[in-house]
mmCIF file of C-alpha atoms in Angstrom:
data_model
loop_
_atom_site.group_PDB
_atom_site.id
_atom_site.type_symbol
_atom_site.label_atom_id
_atom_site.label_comp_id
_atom_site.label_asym_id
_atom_site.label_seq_id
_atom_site.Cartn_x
_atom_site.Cartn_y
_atom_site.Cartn_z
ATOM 1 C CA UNK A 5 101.059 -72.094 -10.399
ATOM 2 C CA UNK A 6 103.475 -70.903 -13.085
ATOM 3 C CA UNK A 7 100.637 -71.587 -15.819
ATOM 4 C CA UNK A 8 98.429 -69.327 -13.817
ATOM 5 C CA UNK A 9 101.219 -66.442 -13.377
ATOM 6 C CA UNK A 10 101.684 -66.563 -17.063
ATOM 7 C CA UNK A 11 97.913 -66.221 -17.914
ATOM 8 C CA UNK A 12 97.723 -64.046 -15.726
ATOM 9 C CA UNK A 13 100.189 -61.621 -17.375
ATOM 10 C CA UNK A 14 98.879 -62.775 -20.789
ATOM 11 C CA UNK A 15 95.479 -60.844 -20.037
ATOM 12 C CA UNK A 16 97.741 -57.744 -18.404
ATOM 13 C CA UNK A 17 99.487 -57.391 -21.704
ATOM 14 C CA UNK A 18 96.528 -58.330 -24.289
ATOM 15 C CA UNK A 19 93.978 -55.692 -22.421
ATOM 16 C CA UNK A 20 97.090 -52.982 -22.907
ATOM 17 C CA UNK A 21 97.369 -54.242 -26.595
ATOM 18 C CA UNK A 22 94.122 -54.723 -27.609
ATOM 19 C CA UNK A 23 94.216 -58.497 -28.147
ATOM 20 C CA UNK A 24 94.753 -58.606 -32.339
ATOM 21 C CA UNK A 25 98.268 -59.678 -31.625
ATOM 22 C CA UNK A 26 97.980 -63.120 -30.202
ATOM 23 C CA UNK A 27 94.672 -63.675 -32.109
ATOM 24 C CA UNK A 28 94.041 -67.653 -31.655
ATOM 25 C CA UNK A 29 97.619 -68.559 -30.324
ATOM 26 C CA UNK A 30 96.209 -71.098 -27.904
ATOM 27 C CA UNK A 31 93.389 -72.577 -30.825
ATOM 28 C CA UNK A 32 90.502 -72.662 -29.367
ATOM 29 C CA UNK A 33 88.784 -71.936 -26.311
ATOM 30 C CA UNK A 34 87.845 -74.694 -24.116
ATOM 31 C CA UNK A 35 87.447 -72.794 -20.502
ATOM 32 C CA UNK A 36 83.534 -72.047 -20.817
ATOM 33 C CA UNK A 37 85.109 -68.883 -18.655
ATOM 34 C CA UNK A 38 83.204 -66.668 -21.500
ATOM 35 C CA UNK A 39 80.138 -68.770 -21.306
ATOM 36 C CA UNK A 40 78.736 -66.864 -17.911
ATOM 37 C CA UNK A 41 76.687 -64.568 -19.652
ATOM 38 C CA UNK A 42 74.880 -66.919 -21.690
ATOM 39 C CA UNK A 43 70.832 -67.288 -21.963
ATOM 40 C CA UNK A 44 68.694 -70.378 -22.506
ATOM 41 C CA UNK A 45 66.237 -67.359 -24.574
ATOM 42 C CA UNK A 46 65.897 -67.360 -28.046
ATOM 43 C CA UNK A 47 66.171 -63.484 -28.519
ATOM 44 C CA UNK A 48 68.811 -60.916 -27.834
ATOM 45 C CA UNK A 49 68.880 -60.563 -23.760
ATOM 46 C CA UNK A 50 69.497 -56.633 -23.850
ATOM 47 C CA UNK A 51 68.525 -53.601 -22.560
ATOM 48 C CA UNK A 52 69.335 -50.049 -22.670
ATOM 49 C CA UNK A 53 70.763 -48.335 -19.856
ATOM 50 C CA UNK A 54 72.056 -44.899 -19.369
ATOM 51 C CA UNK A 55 72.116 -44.662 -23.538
ATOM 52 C CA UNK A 56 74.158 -47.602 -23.643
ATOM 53 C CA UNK A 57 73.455 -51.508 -24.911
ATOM 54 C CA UNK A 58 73.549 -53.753 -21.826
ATOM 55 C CA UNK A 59 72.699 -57.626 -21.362
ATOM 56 C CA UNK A 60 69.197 -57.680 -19.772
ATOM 57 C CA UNK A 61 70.185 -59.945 -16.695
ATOM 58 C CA UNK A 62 73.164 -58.635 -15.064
ATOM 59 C CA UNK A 63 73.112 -55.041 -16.556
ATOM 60 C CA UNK A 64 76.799 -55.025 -17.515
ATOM 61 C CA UNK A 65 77.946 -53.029 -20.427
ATOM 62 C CA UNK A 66 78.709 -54.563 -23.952
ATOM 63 C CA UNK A 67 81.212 -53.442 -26.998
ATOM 64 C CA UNK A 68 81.774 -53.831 -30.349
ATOM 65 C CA UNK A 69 85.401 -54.356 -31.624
ATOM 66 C CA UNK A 70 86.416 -52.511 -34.536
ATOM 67 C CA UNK A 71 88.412 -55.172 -36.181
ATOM 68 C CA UNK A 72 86.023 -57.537 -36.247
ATOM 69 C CA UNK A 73 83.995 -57.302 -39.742
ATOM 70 C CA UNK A 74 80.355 -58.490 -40.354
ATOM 71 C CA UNK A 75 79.392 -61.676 -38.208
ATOM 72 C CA UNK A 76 82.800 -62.562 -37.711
ATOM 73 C CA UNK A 77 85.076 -62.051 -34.615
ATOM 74 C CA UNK A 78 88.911 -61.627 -34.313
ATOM 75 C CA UNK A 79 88.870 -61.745 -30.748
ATOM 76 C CA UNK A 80 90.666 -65.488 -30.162
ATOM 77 C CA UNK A 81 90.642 -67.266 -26.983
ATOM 78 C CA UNK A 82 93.104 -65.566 -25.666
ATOM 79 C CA UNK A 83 91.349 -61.906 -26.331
ATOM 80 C CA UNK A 84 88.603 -63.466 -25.100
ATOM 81 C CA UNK A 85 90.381 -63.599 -21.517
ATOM 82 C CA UNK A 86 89.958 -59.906 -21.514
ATOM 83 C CA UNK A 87 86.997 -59.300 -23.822
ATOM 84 C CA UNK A 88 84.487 -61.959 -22.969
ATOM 85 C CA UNK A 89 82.161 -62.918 -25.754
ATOM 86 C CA UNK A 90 77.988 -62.223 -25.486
ATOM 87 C CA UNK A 91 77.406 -65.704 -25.844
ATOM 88 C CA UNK A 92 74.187 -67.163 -27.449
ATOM 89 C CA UNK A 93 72.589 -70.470 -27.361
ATOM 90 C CA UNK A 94 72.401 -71.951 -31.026
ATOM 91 C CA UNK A 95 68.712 -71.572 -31.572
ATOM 92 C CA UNK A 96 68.528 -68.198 -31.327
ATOM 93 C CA UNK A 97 66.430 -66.418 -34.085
ATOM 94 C CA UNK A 98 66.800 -62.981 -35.221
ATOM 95 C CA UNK A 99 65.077 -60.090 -33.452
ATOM 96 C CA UNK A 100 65.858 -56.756 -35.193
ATOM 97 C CA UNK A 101 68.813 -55.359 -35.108
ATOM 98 C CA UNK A 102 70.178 -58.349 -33.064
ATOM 99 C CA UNK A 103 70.987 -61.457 -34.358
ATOM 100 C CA UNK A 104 73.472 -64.592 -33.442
ATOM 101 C CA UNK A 105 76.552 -65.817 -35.447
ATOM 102 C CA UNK A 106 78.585 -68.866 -35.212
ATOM 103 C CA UNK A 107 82.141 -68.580 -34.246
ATOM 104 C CA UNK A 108 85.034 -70.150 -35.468
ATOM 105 C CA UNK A 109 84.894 -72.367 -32.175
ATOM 106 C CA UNK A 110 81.606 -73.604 -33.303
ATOM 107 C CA UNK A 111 79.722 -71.447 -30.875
ATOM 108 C CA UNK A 112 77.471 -68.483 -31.206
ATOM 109 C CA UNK A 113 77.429 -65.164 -30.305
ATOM 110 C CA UNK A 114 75.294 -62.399 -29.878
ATOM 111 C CA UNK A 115 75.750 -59.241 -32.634
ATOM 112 C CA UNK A 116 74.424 -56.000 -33.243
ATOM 113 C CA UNK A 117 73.719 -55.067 -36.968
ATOM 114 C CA UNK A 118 76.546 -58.156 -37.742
ATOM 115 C CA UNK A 119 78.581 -56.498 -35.056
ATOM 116 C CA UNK A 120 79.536 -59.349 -32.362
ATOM 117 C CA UNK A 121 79.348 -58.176 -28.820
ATOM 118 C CA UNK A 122 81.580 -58.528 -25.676
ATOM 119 C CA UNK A 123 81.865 -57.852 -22.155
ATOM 120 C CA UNK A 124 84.951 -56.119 -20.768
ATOM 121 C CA UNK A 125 86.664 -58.476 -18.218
ATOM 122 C CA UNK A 126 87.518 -55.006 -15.864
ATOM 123 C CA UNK A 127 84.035 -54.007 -15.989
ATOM 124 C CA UNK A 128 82.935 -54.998 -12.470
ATOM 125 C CA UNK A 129 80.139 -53.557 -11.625
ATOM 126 C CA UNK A 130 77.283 -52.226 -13.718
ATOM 127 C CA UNK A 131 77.171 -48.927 -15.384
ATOM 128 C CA UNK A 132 81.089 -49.871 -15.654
ATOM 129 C CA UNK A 133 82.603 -48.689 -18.989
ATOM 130 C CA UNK A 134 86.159 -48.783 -18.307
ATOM 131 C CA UNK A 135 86.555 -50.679 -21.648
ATOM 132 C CA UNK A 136 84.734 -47.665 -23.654
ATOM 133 C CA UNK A 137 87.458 -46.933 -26.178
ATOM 134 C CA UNK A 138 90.455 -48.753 -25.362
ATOM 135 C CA UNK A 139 93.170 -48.394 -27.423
ATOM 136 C CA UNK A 140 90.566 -46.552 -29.609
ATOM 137 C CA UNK A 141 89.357 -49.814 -31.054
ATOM 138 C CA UNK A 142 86.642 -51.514 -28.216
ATOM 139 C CA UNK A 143 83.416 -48.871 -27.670
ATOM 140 C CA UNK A 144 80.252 -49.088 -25.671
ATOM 141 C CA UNK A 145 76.972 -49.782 -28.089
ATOM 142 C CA UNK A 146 75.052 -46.451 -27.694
ATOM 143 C CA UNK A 147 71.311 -46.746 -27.556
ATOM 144 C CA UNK A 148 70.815 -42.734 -28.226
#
């Protein structure tokens, strides 16, 4: 129970900071939490919707983070908590501007133009963008 408290405030205080400050504290990730939004297809599962980049099958909104640079993310497993990763299976192929990359966890995830994509963990509902510039560095992928 106190594990779960203390996680619990972990996300409160990384979605306030914007996650870079406890980047990969806890190693990796091992909770498969982020792995929800994954797709057994071999090309980018998105759509647009409302001028905005959304995954195809539950029509929730993804973000780009600015500190992450080209195929790479800095969003550790603990910012993951927060900012769950657009997870791809590993034989994805390239389709456009959309292309998987393998993490640092050995995993892959989905990018945009070498931008790696994420879900916001507040975002309950679609059409949702309560992640859309938080703490000016997480933004909605605009389709417009």
């Amino acid at each position: 129970m106190k594990r779960i408290l203390m996680l619990s405030a972990l996300a409160s205080v990384l979605t306030v900071t914007g996650c870079s400050t406890l980047n990969n504290v806890f190693g990796n990730d091992d909770s498969g939490m982020h792995d929800v939004q994954a797709t057994m297809s071999n090309k980018a599962p998105v759509a647009s919707m409302n001028g905005m980049l959304v995954d195809a099958t539950n029509k929730m909104t993804l973000y780009t983070f600015d500190k992450d640079s080209m195929n790479k993310s800095e969003c550790g497993s603990a910012c993951l908590l927060a900012w769950p990763a657009f997870m791809a299976p590993s034989n994805t192929q390239a389709s456009g501007q959309f292309a998987a990359f393998q993490r640092e966890d050995g995993k892959y995830q989905w990018a945009v133009n070498g931008k790696p994509l994420y879900f916001y963990a507040n975002d309950t509902k679609v059409g949702d963008t309560d992640g859309d510039n938080k703490l000016g560095v997480w933004h909605i992928v605009k389709t417009k």
